[in-house]
Each structure stands twice: as structure tokens, then as C-alpha cells.
Short mmCIF file of C-alpha atoms in Angstrom, two decimals:
data_model
loop_
_atom_site.label_atom_id
_atom_site.label_comp_id
_atom_site.label_asym_id
_atom_site.label_seq_id
_atom_site.Cartn_x
_atom_site.Cartn_y
_atom_site.Cartn_z
CA MET A 10 0.05 0.15 0.10
CA THR A 11 1.54 3.32 -0.87
CA VAL A 12 0.43 6.98 0.03
CA THR A 13 3.04 9.57 -0.31
CA ALA A 14 2.63 13.15 0.82
CA ASN A 15 6.32 14.47 0.56
CA GLY A 16 9.57 13.59 -1.37
CA PRO A 17 10.07 12.53 -5.31
CA LEU A 18 7.48 11.19 -7.34
CA PRO A 19 8.43 7.81 -8.52
CA SER A 20 10.60 7.83 -11.89
CA GLY A 21 8.86 4.89 -13.53
CA SER A 22 5.87 4.98 -15.76
CA TYR A 23 2.32 4.01 -14.95
CA ASP A 24 -0.54 2.81 -17.22
CA VAL A 25 -3.16 5.30 -15.78
CA THR A 26 -2.78 8.31 -13.88
CA VAL A 27 -5.90 10.18 -12.00
CA VAL A 28 -5.53 13.85 -11.38
CA GLY A 29 -7.57 14.69 -8.88
CA ALA A 30 -8.80 12.98 -5.46
CA GLY A 31 -12.30 14.16 -5.10
CA VAL A 32 -14.99 11.47 -5.02
CA VAL A 33 -15.04 10.79 -8.52
CA GLY A 34 -11.36 10.47 -9.07
CA CYS A 35 -11.57 8.24 -6.07
CA ALA A 36 -14.06 6.29 -7.40
CA ILE A 37 -12.10 5.66 -11.16
CA ALA A 38 -9.31 4.63 -9.41
CA ARG A 39 -11.19 2.23 -7.23
CA GLU A 40 -12.58 0.68 -10.78
CA LEU A 41 -9.25 0.47 -11.99
CA ALA A 42 -7.84 -1.20 -9.04
CA ARG A 43 -9.92 -4.37 -10.07
CA ARG A 44 -7.41 -4.62 -13.12
CA PRO A 45 -4.51 -6.04 -11.55
CA ARG A 46 -2.66 -5.54 -14.44
CA LEU A 47 -2.69 -2.26 -14.34
CA ARG A 48 -0.09 0.28 -12.50
CA VAL A 49 -2.42 3.12 -11.25
CA ALA A 50 -1.50 6.24 -10.07
CA LEU A 51 -4.16 8.81 -8.07
CA VAL A 52 -2.60 12.67 -7.85
CA GLU A 53 -4.09 15.02 -5.67
CA ALA A 54 -2.97 18.83 -5.46
CA GLN A 55 -4.10 18.93 -1.44
CA ASP A 56 -2.74 16.77 1.66
CA ASP A 57 -6.22 14.67 1.47
CA VAL A 58 -8.52 13.12 -0.70
CA GLY A 59 -12.05 14.58 -0.53
CA GLN A 60 -10.64 18.22 0.12
CA GLY A 61 -12.33 20.22 -2.56
CA THR A 62 -16.37 20.39 -3.49
CA SER A 63 -16.67 16.53 -2.34
CA LYS A 64 -16.13 17.92 1.36
CA ALA A 65 -18.65 20.81 0.99
CA ASN A 66 -21.77 19.69 -0.76
CA THR A 67 -25.00 18.98 0.37
CA ALA A 68 -24.48 15.21 0.76
CA ILE A 69 -27.74 14.26 -0.88
CA LEU A 70 -28.05 10.61 -2.63
CA HIS A 71 -30.27 11.83 -5.65
CA THR A 72 -32.55 9.65 -7.74
CA GLY A 73 -31.75 11.94 -10.81
CA PHE A 74 -35.82 12.63 -11.15
CA ASP A 75 -34.88 16.11 -12.25
CA ALA A 76 -31.92 15.39 -14.54
CA VAL A 77 -32.17 16.79 -18.19
CA PRO A 78 -33.90 13.60 -19.57
CA GLY A 79 -31.48 11.79 -22.13
CA SER A 80 -28.51 13.85 -20.94
CA LEU A 81 -25.35 11.79 -19.65
CA GLU A 82 -25.69 13.27 -16.23
CA ALA A 83 -29.14 11.77 -16.16
CA ARG A 84 -28.02 8.23 -17.19
CA LEU A 85 -25.09 8.11 -14.78
CA VAL A 86 -26.87 9.26 -11.83
CA ARG A 87 -29.99 6.82 -12.35
CA GLU A 88 -27.28 4.09 -12.55
CA GLY A 89 -24.94 5.58 -9.91
CA SER A 90 -27.71 5.38 -7.26
CA SER A 91 -28.69 2.22 -6.70
CA GLN A 92 -24.95 1.34 -7.12
CA LEU A 93 -23.55 3.62 -4.31
CA ALA A 94 -26.55 2.84 -2.03
CA ALA A 95 -25.54 -0.56 -2.67
CA TYR A 96 -21.83 -0.16 -1.76
CA ALA A 97 -22.86 2.24 1.44
CA ALA A 98 -24.50 -0.69 3.14
CA GLU A 99 -21.83 -2.71 2.28
CA SER A 100 -19.37 -0.63 2.96
CA GLY A 101 -20.59 0.95 6.36
CA ILE A 102 -21.30 4.28 4.85
CA ALA A 103 -24.12 6.26 6.74
CA VAL A 104 -27.35 6.81 4.68
CA ASP A 105 -30.70 7.56 5.64
CA PRO A 106 -33.54 7.37 3.38
CA VAL A 107 -35.94 10.36 4.08
CA GLY A 108 -37.14 11.13 0.67
CA ALA A 109 -37.92 15.01 -0.39
CA LEU A 110 -40.79 17.54 -0.70
CA LEU A 111 -40.43 19.82 -3.30
CA VAL A 112 -42.48 22.45 -2.13
CA ALA A 113 -44.63 25.15 -4.26
CA TRP A 114 -44.99 28.62 -2.63
CA ASP A 115 -46.88 30.15 -5.55
CA GLU A 116 -48.97 29.35 -8.22
CA GLU A 117 -46.34 29.76 -10.94
CA GLN A 118 -44.41 26.96 -9.18
CA LEU A 119 -47.42 24.83 -8.21
CA ALA A 120 -48.28 24.33 -11.81
CA VAL A 121 -44.43 23.47 -12.34
CA LEU A 122 -44.70 20.47 -10.30
CA PRO A 123 -46.62 18.25 -12.62
CA HIS A 124 -44.42 18.88 -15.31
CA LEU A 125 -41.49 17.99 -12.91
CA ALA A 126 -43.45 14.48 -12.30
CA ALA A 127 -43.70 13.81 -15.88
CA LYS A 128 -40.10 14.54 -16.32
CA ALA A 129 -39.19 12.38 -13.59
CA VAL A 130 -40.87 9.35 -15.48
CA ARG A 131 -39.04 10.26 -18.58
CA ASN A 132 -35.85 10.09 -16.34
CA GLU A 133 -37.44 6.18 -15.70
CA TYR A 134 -38.26 7.59 -11.81
CA THR A 135 -42.06 6.49 -11.59
CA ASP A 136 -42.33 6.52 -7.63
CA THR A 137 -43.25 10.55 -7.57
CA ARG A 138 -46.68 12.02 -6.08
CA LEU A 139 -47.82 15.18 -6.26
CA ILE A 140 -50.01 16.28 -2.39
CA ASP A 141 -51.92 18.74 -1.33
CA PRO A 142 -51.55 21.50 1.36
CA PRO A 143 -53.58 19.43 4.43
CA GLU A 144 -51.30 16.31 3.90
CA LEU A 145 -47.88 18.30 3.23
CA TYR A 146 -48.69 20.04 6.82
CA GLU A 147 -49.42 16.87 7.93
CA ARG A 148 -46.18 15.85 7.10
CA GLU A 149 -44.33 18.68 7.99
CA PRO A 150 -45.97 20.79 10.38
CA HIS A 151 -43.57 23.30 11.35
CA LEU A 152 -43.37 24.18 7.29
CA GLY A 153 -43.93 28.23 6.97
CA PRO A 154 -47.30 28.89 6.16
CA GLY A 155 -48.80 29.35 2.61
CA ALA A 156 -47.35 26.53 0.81
CA LEU A 157 -49.54 25.62 -1.85
CA GLY A 158 -48.72 21.93 -2.49
CA ALA A 159 -45.49 19.63 -3.11
CA LEU A 160 -44.21 16.62 -5.06
CA HIS A 161 -43.15 13.79 -2.60
CA VAL A 162 -40.02 12.01 -4.00
CA PRO A 163 -39.65 9.42 -1.44
CA GLY A 164 -36.34 7.70 -3.45
CA GLU A 165 -34.03 10.98 -2.19
CA SER A 166 -31.88 10.17 0.55
CA ILE A 167 -29.02 11.49 2.59
CA ILE A 168 -25.54 10.02 2.49
CA CYS A 169 -22.18 10.80 4.60
CA PRO A 170 -20.17 12.38 1.86
CA TRP A 171 -16.60 12.24 3.77
CA THR A 172 -16.82 8.33 4.24
CA THR A 173 -18.05 7.67 0.78
CA THR A 174 -14.71 9.04 -0.94
CA LEU A 175 -12.58 7.60 1.61
CA ALA A 176 -14.01 4.53 1.26
CA TYR A 177 -13.27 4.54 -2.46
CA ALA A 178 -9.63 5.96 -1.83
CA THR A 179 -9.05 3.04 0.97
CA GLN A 180 -9.80 0.21 -1.48
CA ALA A 181 -8.28 1.70 -4.31
CA VAL A 182 -4.65 1.97 -2.05
CA ARG A 183 -5.25 -1.50 -0.47
CA HIS A 184 -5.42 -2.85 -3.99
CA GLY A 185 -2.50 -1.41 -5.12
CA VAL A 186 -2.85 2.30 -6.56
CA ASP A 187 -0.41 4.76 -5.41
CA LEU A 188 -2.12 8.05 -3.73
CA HIS A 189 0.05 10.64 -4.24
CA LEU A 190 -0.76 13.97 -2.13
CA ASN A 191 0.60 17.35 -1.96
CA SER A 192 1.08 16.84 -6.02
CA PRO A 193 -0.36 19.72 -8.08
CA VAL A 194 -0.12 19.49 -11.80
CA SER A 195 1.27 22.97 -13.18
CA ASP A 196 1.85 21.42 -16.65
CA VAL A 197 1.20 18.70 -19.00
CA SER A 198 2.65 17.52 -22.33
CA TRP A 199 2.33 14.65 -24.42
CA ARG A 200 5.40 13.07 -26.34
CA ASP A 201 6.28 9.54 -27.47
CA GLY A 202 3.09 7.95 -26.36
CA THR A 203 3.79 9.21 -22.68
CA HIS A 204 1.96 12.07 -20.65
CA LEU A 205 4.23 13.85 -18.63
CA LEU A 206 2.99 15.58 -15.55
CA THR A 207 4.70 18.62 -13.74
CA THR A 208 3.89 18.62 -10.13
CA SER A 209 5.77 20.29 -7.02
CA ARG A 210 7.34 17.11 -5.97
CA GLY A 211 8.91 16.06 -9.88
CA THR A 212 7.71 14.70 -12.65
CA LEU A 213 5.09 11.69 -13.14
CA ARG A 214 4.86 9.77 -16.10
CA THR A 215 1.87 7.97 -17.53
CA ARG A 216 0.92 6.29 -20.30
CA HIS A 217 -3.42 7.01 -19.91
CA LEU A 218 -4.24 10.16 -18.29
CA VAL A 219 -7.73 10.87 -16.36
CA ASN A 220 -8.65 14.58 -15.74
CA THR A 221 -11.06 14.76 -12.70
CA ALA A 222 -9.20 17.90 -11.24
CA GLY A 223 -12.75 19.77 -10.29
CA LEU A 224 -12.38 23.46 -10.61
CA HIS A 225 -8.94 23.05 -12.44
CA ALA A 226 -10.41 20.50 -15.02
CA ASP A 227 -10.44 23.12 -17.61
CA THR A 228 -6.99 24.57 -17.02
CA LEU A 229 -5.81 20.75 -17.38
CA ASP A 230 -7.28 20.46 -20.89
CA ARG A 231 -5.93 23.40 -22.11
CA HIS A 232 -2.31 21.99 -21.32
CA LEU A 233 -3.14 19.60 -23.92
CA GLY A 234 -5.02 21.73 -26.39
CA HIS A 235 -8.32 21.80 -25.36
CA HIS A 236 -11.01 24.39 -25.19
CA ASP A 237 -14.45 22.32 -24.85
CA PHE A 238 -15.67 23.90 -21.83
CA THR A 239 -14.68 26.56 -19.19
CA ILE A 240 -15.44 26.00 -14.94
CA THR A 241 -17.67 28.87 -13.54
CA PRO A 242 -16.98 28.69 -9.80
CA ARG A 243 -20.41 28.61 -8.35
CA ARG A 244 -19.86 29.45 -4.78
CA GLY A 245 -22.84 27.48 -2.63
CA GLN A 246 -22.77 28.72 1.28
CA LEU A 247 -24.70 26.48 3.68
CA ILE A 248 -25.70 27.31 7.44
CA VAL A 249 -25.24 24.15 9.78
CA PHE A 250 -28.20 24.02 12.86
CA ASP A 251 -27.48 21.91 15.77
CA ARG A 252 -28.88 18.92 16.52
CA LEU A 253 -31.49 19.97 18.64
CA ALA A 254 -33.33 21.55 15.51
CA ARG A 255 -33.40 17.80 13.52
CA ASP A 256 -36.76 17.16 15.07
CA LEU A 257 -38.05 20.11 12.74
CA ILE A 258 -38.55 18.52 9.48
CA HIS A 259 -38.96 14.83 8.34
CA HIS A 260 -37.61 15.26 4.96
CA ILE A 261 -35.22 17.08 2.59
CA LEU A 262 -37.51 20.07 1.65
CA LEU A 263 -36.79 21.18 -1.87
CA PRO A 264 -37.64 24.32 -3.59
CA VAL A 265 -38.82 23.98 -7.17
CA PRO A 266 -35.44 24.50 -9.18
CA THR A 267 -34.15 27.22 -11.57
CA ALA A 268 -31.42 27.33 -14.29
CA LEU A 269 -28.82 28.15 -11.50
CA GLY A 270 -29.38 25.03 -9.67
CA LYS A 271 -31.94 23.20 -6.95
CA GLY A 272 -32.14 26.85 -4.96
CA VAL A 273 -31.78 26.86 -1.20
CA LEU A 274 -33.46 23.50 0.64
CA VAL A 275 -33.55 22.58 4.30
CA ALA A 276 -31.82 19.37 4.89
CA PRO A 277 -31.09 16.95 7.42
CA THR A 278 -27.68 15.41 7.89
CA VAL A 279 -26.72 11.71 8.63
CA TYR A 280 -24.69 13.13 11.74
CA GLY A 281 -28.11 15.05 13.07
CA ASN A 282 -27.64 18.83 12.30
CA LEU A 283 -30.07 20.47 9.69
CA LEU A 284 -28.65 22.13 6.62
CA LEU A 285 -29.85 25.36 5.08
CA GLY A 286 -28.53 26.42 1.84
CA PRO A 287 -26.93 26.90 -0.12
CA THR A 288 -26.59 29.82 -2.27
CA ALA A 289 -25.82 30.40 -6.32
CA GLU A 290 -22.89 32.60 -6.80
CA ASP A 291 -21.31 32.52 -10.08
CA LEU A 292 -17.78 33.97 -9.18
CA ASP A 293 -14.11 34.50 -11.28
CA ASP A 294 -11.92 32.97 -7.99
CA LYS A 295 -11.59 29.27 -7.72
CA ARG A 296 -10.09 29.68 -4.47
CA ALA A 297 -13.03 32.01 -2.80
CA THR A 298 -14.66 29.25 -0.12
CA GLY A 299 -15.25 32.19 2.40
CA SER A 300 -18.82 32.40 3.76
CA THR A 301 -20.34 36.24 3.36
CA ALA A 302 -22.24 38.49 5.56
CA GLU A 303 -24.52 38.82 2.22
CA GLY A 304 -25.11 35.24 1.32
CA LEU A 305 -25.79 34.48 4.98
CA ALA A 306 -28.10 37.06 5.16
CA LEU A 307 -30.28 35.46 2.07
CA LEU A 308 -30.12 32.09 3.53
CA ARG A 309 -31.52 33.24 6.94
CA GLU A 310 -34.48 35.04 4.90
CA LYS A 311 -35.18 31.96 2.78
CA GLY A 312 -35.29 30.02 5.91
CA ALA A 313 -37.36 32.18 7.47
CA ARG A 314 -40.18 31.17 5.06
CA ILE A 315 -39.67 27.86 4.57
CA LEU A 316 -39.07 26.90 8.41
CA PRO A 317 -39.57 29.73 10.64
CA ALA A 318 -38.57 27.96 13.87
CA LEU A 319 -35.56 27.52 12.13
CA LEU A 320 -33.74 30.56 12.83
CA ASP A 321 -34.48 30.35 16.72
CA GLU A 322 -32.01 27.33 16.95
CA GLU A 323 -28.25 27.45 17.34
CA VAL A 324 -26.35 27.50 14.55
CA THR A 325 -23.24 24.95 14.79
CA ALA A 326 -20.90 26.05 11.72
CA VAL A 327 -20.97 27.88 8.11
CA TYR A 328 -19.14 26.95 5.31
CA ALA A 329 -19.03 27.14 1.71
CA GLY A 330 -17.91 25.05 -1.36
CA LEU A 331 -17.54 25.70 -5.08
CA ARG A 332 -19.53 23.35 -7.78
CA ALA A 333 -17.66 23.20 -11.18
CA ALA A 334 -20.06 24.57 -13.15
CA THR A 335 -19.91 24.85 -17.27
CA GLU A 336 -21.54 26.62 -20.26
CA GLU A 337 -23.72 23.44 -20.37
CA ASP A 338 -26.24 21.23 -18.22
CA ASP A 339 -24.45 17.92 -18.41
CA TYR A 340 -21.08 16.69 -17.61
CA ARG A 341 -18.25 17.22 -19.89
CA ILE A 342 -16.77 13.82 -20.02
CA THR A 343 -14.86 13.15 -23.29
CA ALA A 344 -12.39 10.73 -24.65
CA HIS A 345 -9.27 12.08 -26.66
CA PRO A 346 -8.15 8.47 -28.04
CA GLU A 347 -5.08 10.30 -30.02
CA GLN A 348 -4.06 11.33 -26.82
CA ALA A 349 -4.85 8.42 -24.37
CA TYR A 350 -6.87 10.93 -22.77
CA ILE A 351 -9.82 11.72 -21.06
CA THR A 352 -11.39 14.24 -19.19
CA VAL A 353 -14.19 14.68 -16.94
CA GLY A 354 -15.25 17.97 -16.30
CA GLY A 355 -18.48 19.91 -15.38
CA ILE A 356 -19.15 17.58 -12.54
CA ARG A 357 -21.61 19.35 -10.08
CA SER A 358 -23.16 18.58 -6.79
CA THR A 359 -24.75 15.34 -8.41
CA GLY A 360 -21.27 13.75 -9.00
CA LEU A 361 -21.61 12.31 -5.61
CA THR A 362 -24.48 10.05 -6.32
CA ALA A 363 -23.15 9.04 -9.73
CA SER A 364 -19.34 8.37 -8.80
CA MET A 365 -19.58 4.64 -8.96
CA ALA A 366 -21.17 5.13 -12.64
CA ILE A 367 -19.03 7.84 -13.72
CA ALA A 368 -15.97 5.55 -13.03
CA ALA A 369 -17.24 2.29 -15.01
CA HIS A 370 -18.12 4.73 -17.82
CA VAL A 371 -14.70 6.30 -17.88
CA THR A 372 -12.93 2.63 -17.73
CA GLU A 373 -15.14 1.87 -20.51
CA LEU A 374 -13.43 4.87 -22.69
CA LEU A 375 -10.26 4.36 -21.44
CA ALA A 376 -10.49 0.96 -23.12
CA GLY A 377 -11.34 2.62 -26.36
CA THR A 378 -8.30 4.88 -26.02
CA GLY A 379 -6.43 1.76 -26.51
CA LEU A 380 -5.77 0.78 -22.82
CA ALA A 381 -5.68 -2.85 -22.41
CA LEU A 382 -7.27 -3.30 -19.34
CA GLY A 383 -7.03 -7.20 -18.62
CA PRO A 384 -9.06 -9.33 -16.15
CA ALA A 385 -11.32 -7.77 -13.82
CA ARG A 386 -11.25 -9.16 -10.30
CA ASP A 387 -13.70 -8.49 -7.25
CA LEU A 388 -12.39 -6.17 -4.18
CA ASP A 389 -11.78 -6.96 -0.79
CA PRO A 390 -14.84 -5.10 1.04
CA VAL A 391 -14.29 -2.08 3.23
CA ARG A 392 -15.80 -1.35 6.44
CA MET A 393 -15.61 2.09 7.17
CA PRO A 394 -16.86 3.43 10.84
CA ASN A 395 -20.43 4.75 10.16
CA LEU A 396 -20.35 8.43 11.52
CA GLY A 397 -24.24 8.56 11.22
CA GLU A 398 -26.38 9.68 13.78
CA ALA A 399 -28.99 6.67 13.76
CA HIS A 400 -25.94 3.87 13.71
CA PRO A 401 -24.81 3.12 17.47
CA ARG A 402 -21.33 4.65 18.20
CA PRO A 403 -18.53 2.39 19.67
CA HIS A 404 -18.79 3.79 23.15
CA GLN A 405 -22.47 2.40 23.11
CA ASN A 406 -21.01 -1.17 22.54
CA PRO A 407 -20.61 -3.00 25.86
CA GLN A 408 -18.96 -5.84 24.13
CA LEU A 409 -16.41 -3.69 21.94
CA VAL A 410 -15.55 -1.20 24.97
CA ALA A 411 -14.78 -4.44 27.24
CA ALA A 412 -12.58 -5.61 24.62
CA ASP A 413 -11.04 -2.70 24.08
CA PRO A 414 -11.58 0.46 26.81
CA GLU A 415 -9.87 2.90 24.60
CA TYR A 416 -13.88 3.02 22.84
CA GLY A 417 -15.21 3.99 26.05
CA THR A 418 -12.97 6.87 26.69
CA LEU A 419 -14.66 10.13 25.08
CA VAL A 420 -12.44 13.00 23.97
CA CYS A 421 -15.17 14.81 21.87
CA HIS A 422 -18.38 15.08 23.91
CA CYS A 423 -20.28 17.00 22.03
CA GLU A 424 -20.03 14.25 19.10
CA ARG A 425 -19.37 11.79 21.32
CA VAL A 426 -15.79 10.12 19.78
CA SER A 427 -13.94 8.02 21.76
CA ARG A 428 -10.10 7.77 22.04
CA GLY A 429 -10.08 4.50 19.89
CA GLU A 430 -11.59 6.21 16.64
CA ILE A 431 -9.20 8.47 16.53
CA ARG A 432 -6.37 6.15 17.17
CA ASP A 433 -8.01 3.85 14.51
CA ALA A 434 -8.15 6.85 12.18
CA LEU A 435 -4.85 8.00 12.45
CA ALA A 436 -3.43 4.41 11.48
CA SER A 437 -5.92 3.81 8.70
CA THR A 438 -4.83 3.06 5.24
CA VAL A 439 -5.26 6.53 4.42
CA PRO A 440 -4.66 8.55 7.20
CA PRO A 441 -5.57 12.30 7.97
CA ARG A 442 -2.86 14.52 7.59
CA ASN A 443 -4.04 17.50 9.59
CA LEU A 444 -6.87 18.16 12.29
CA ASP A 445 -9.84 18.94 9.46
CA GLY A 446 -8.94 15.33 8.05
CA LEU A 447 -9.29 13.83 11.48
CA ARG A 448 -12.75 15.72 11.82
CA ARG A 449 -13.98 13.89 8.56
CA ARG A 450 -12.90 10.42 9.50
CA THR A 451 -14.39 10.84 13.24
CA ARG A 452 -16.74 13.98 13.58
CA ALA A 453 -14.08 14.67 16.44
CA ARG A 454 -14.18 18.69 16.73
CA ALA A 455 -17.78 18.97 14.39
CA GLY A 456 -20.13 19.59 17.01
CA ARG A 457 -21.65 22.26 18.81
CA CYS A 458 -18.61 23.64 20.61
CA GLN A 459 -16.18 23.50 17.42
CA GLY A 460 -13.65 22.32 19.67
CA PHE A 461 -13.25 24.82 22.29
CA TYR A 462 -13.59 21.92 24.72
CA CYS A 463 -11.57 18.85 23.25
CA GLY A 464 -9.51 21.02 20.70
CA ALA A 465 -6.29 20.37 22.98
CA ALA A 466 -6.73 16.73 23.44
CA VAL A 467 -7.84 16.02 19.59
CA ARG A 468 -4.22 17.69 18.84
CA GLU A 469 -2.35 16.18 21.76
CA LEU A 470 -3.16 12.60 20.26
CA PHE A 471 -2.65 13.61 16.66
CA GLU A 472 0.64 15.21 17.25
CA ARG A 473 1.45 12.06 19.19
CA ALA A 474 0.53 9.94 16.42
CA GLU A 475 2.69 12.00 14.09
CA ALA A 476 5.95 11.99 16.14
#
């Protein structure tokens, strides 16, 4: 198993290199790990997997009911949704099938709902149902006044995005994929059947290249002479409310979607919080992940109408993520056989849901570029720590605590994270390299005090493992 974060990159040549270790890049690396004859690298600019868009989304496992019918995104979301649900059950990834309600607040929105139901049928999802105000308020008694009806989409779920990305990466590394962190790619050239990737850690050579660079996918594309799309970073700011707010809703509350996206929603998380957001702000800066007073004020205004009681609840955190929007309302996945190169661009918020289907699709495209895949093998399953609030935590398991008292010693009391869980994360296949990475693996420091009480103890455990 090889995970590197410093020093020179290997001098040999890989069969395939995937640039970008977000959820899609990790899924592709995992799929390629099924081909034992291939030497595969996964290259990431930052110090951990899932550090970009993948860590800062609304974490919804979509049905694809409202995708553009006939689009590549519609097909891959539809296929990927069932694949990821099965994988999550196998791997211990938290999923909660809460369902969704698209709420209409005026006559114009109400008139759109039957069209969305018909669109869902064209996307091969037939379980939507129009509901009237009495049923809507019976289902969601805390909903703001004045809603005229809703479209019920029972198949929508919430999922843990952090564990999904990490599970893919863990399985890939355990089956021979080399993960190289802290390796931003500044240039790519193609000569004599080999790609030369210039990184801060030296040059990496590979015969086939897959571009899953997210917000920077267009930049990498241009290095190889392609100008097929331009990424516009679309910022989504979100507010996270304390777990005490969780009982205010029973479904994901969706707005009627617009051209800019799915709009501002209120959704539970698998960790027991409520999310309000996201905004949809097209920017020029691909690093602008800060929250703004204007954005948060807009969210509070929207939230006051959707769920008035929510604004009386405590805010645990705010964050912002950038989605990779392009000129077209579809994924931009393109094979360039003459360069042994695949572009995987414009993967927006549905990329989490579609990740496994995207991986299978890209692998087929690689075969079309001349890559000899060789025979496929089944991968040994991984079992990840389940971070969901509905799942018993290790300290609640008497047998586990009796066998190893470290699981009974809490370090983070807000999120009830034990020393044993932190120890396991620090010794895992793809270990965290900072405290934020540890938080995504355990929930330590993610609670209402945001590490005020446990921060020193968590840091001590982290630094002791680093020593």
C-alpha cells in the first residue's frame, strides 16, 4: 500500500494516472484497481482526498428525477444512485432514506410540479406523487405558512460524503493504487506515447491520463490543447444548525429548481444536524470558499419562509463550497483517443451520487483509447466507521468497550468520539494529515463547541501519532 505526501514522485511510468482525488477521482481509481495488471496512480494537489467540492456539498443521494432527460448526467445519476446505495450498505457508509418534498410557494411553482413529475418518469423514476396542503402540513407541521402543495420524491436520501470518498480511496490503495498527495499539477505534455505531468514533487510519467481536477479541469484540458468548456466556480454557502433542530423536519425540503441549480433547501444530515443552503453565486476566483454576510443573510431570509422556527435554533457552523459549473447543463466527459486522455469535467453536485457509474463509464472510455484493461477481479470489501447519528457509536457497544476500553473513553463529548476511534483513524490506510482530516473521519471537533473543549486533547493525540 502506497500513500505519499512528500519527497520525489516515482521515476517509473504508470499505465493510468487520475488527477484529482475528489469523490469522482477516487471512484475511478477504485474501479481501475479491479484490473490487477494495471499500474495506477491517483494524484492530488492537496494533503487529503476529498478536499475540494467533495467535502462541502449538501450530501444528498439523488434519484435523478429532475435531471435533463436523455443527458449523460441523467443516465449516470440513475445508475450510480442504486450502485452507491448498495456500496454504502456493504461498506458502513451512513445513509438515511428520508425522502424529499419539492414545496410550491406560489401558483407558478405549483404549475411546475406536474411537469417535474412527468420529467421524473422520462428519467425512469416513477415514484413521485403530488400532495395537497393538508397532507403537506401533516408531514411537515413546522413548514412556514402559505405553501400550496408539493411533489413527494420518496427515493431521495442523505449520505455521508466524507466516508464515501475515503472508502473509495481506501479500497483503491489496498488494491495497489499509488496515492500521491501534495502534488499539484502545473503542466502536462504529451510526447512519444507518454504524458509528462509536472508537479511540485517532480515529474510523473503515465501512458493514459484521466482529468478529474474539478474546478481546475478546464486548465488541465487546455494544457493538452482542448478548449471544450470553461469552469465557472459557483459558490454555495450553507448554515449548519445544531442537532437540537433535527426534529423540525422529516424530509429534505427542496425548492422548485431554477436554471442556477436546485436552490435553497433545508435538509437533515446523517450526523443529526440541519443544513440551510446553498446559495448559487457565479464567481471568478476558484479559491473563494469563504462565507459572506450577504450570503448568510440571504439564507436566513429564505429559511424564515421555509421553516420559521429554524432561525431560533443554534448555529453550529457555516461553510461554503465551489461547484464546477460549465456552459452546458450536463457532464463534460470526453475521450481523446489520439492522446490517450479522458476529460471528466463539469461534475456538479450530483457527482457524489453518480460517482460509481462515472467510474465505470470512464473505464470503458479508457479501453476505447487503447488501454488493455486485462481481467477484472472482485475487490475485498472495506468496512468504514459509520458516522451516522442513527447508527450506534462505539462507546455504546458494551462488548467493544470491554474488549478495548479506549472505545469507552470519550474525547469529543459533543459528537461522542472516543480515543479508540481517533487512534484507528490515525492508523488507517489513508490517514488524516491535519485536524480537519481527522474531523472528517471521526466527527471530532464537528459539534456545537467546534473543538473549544476537546481541541487540545484531539491535537495532542494527533501530534503524538505524528511524532
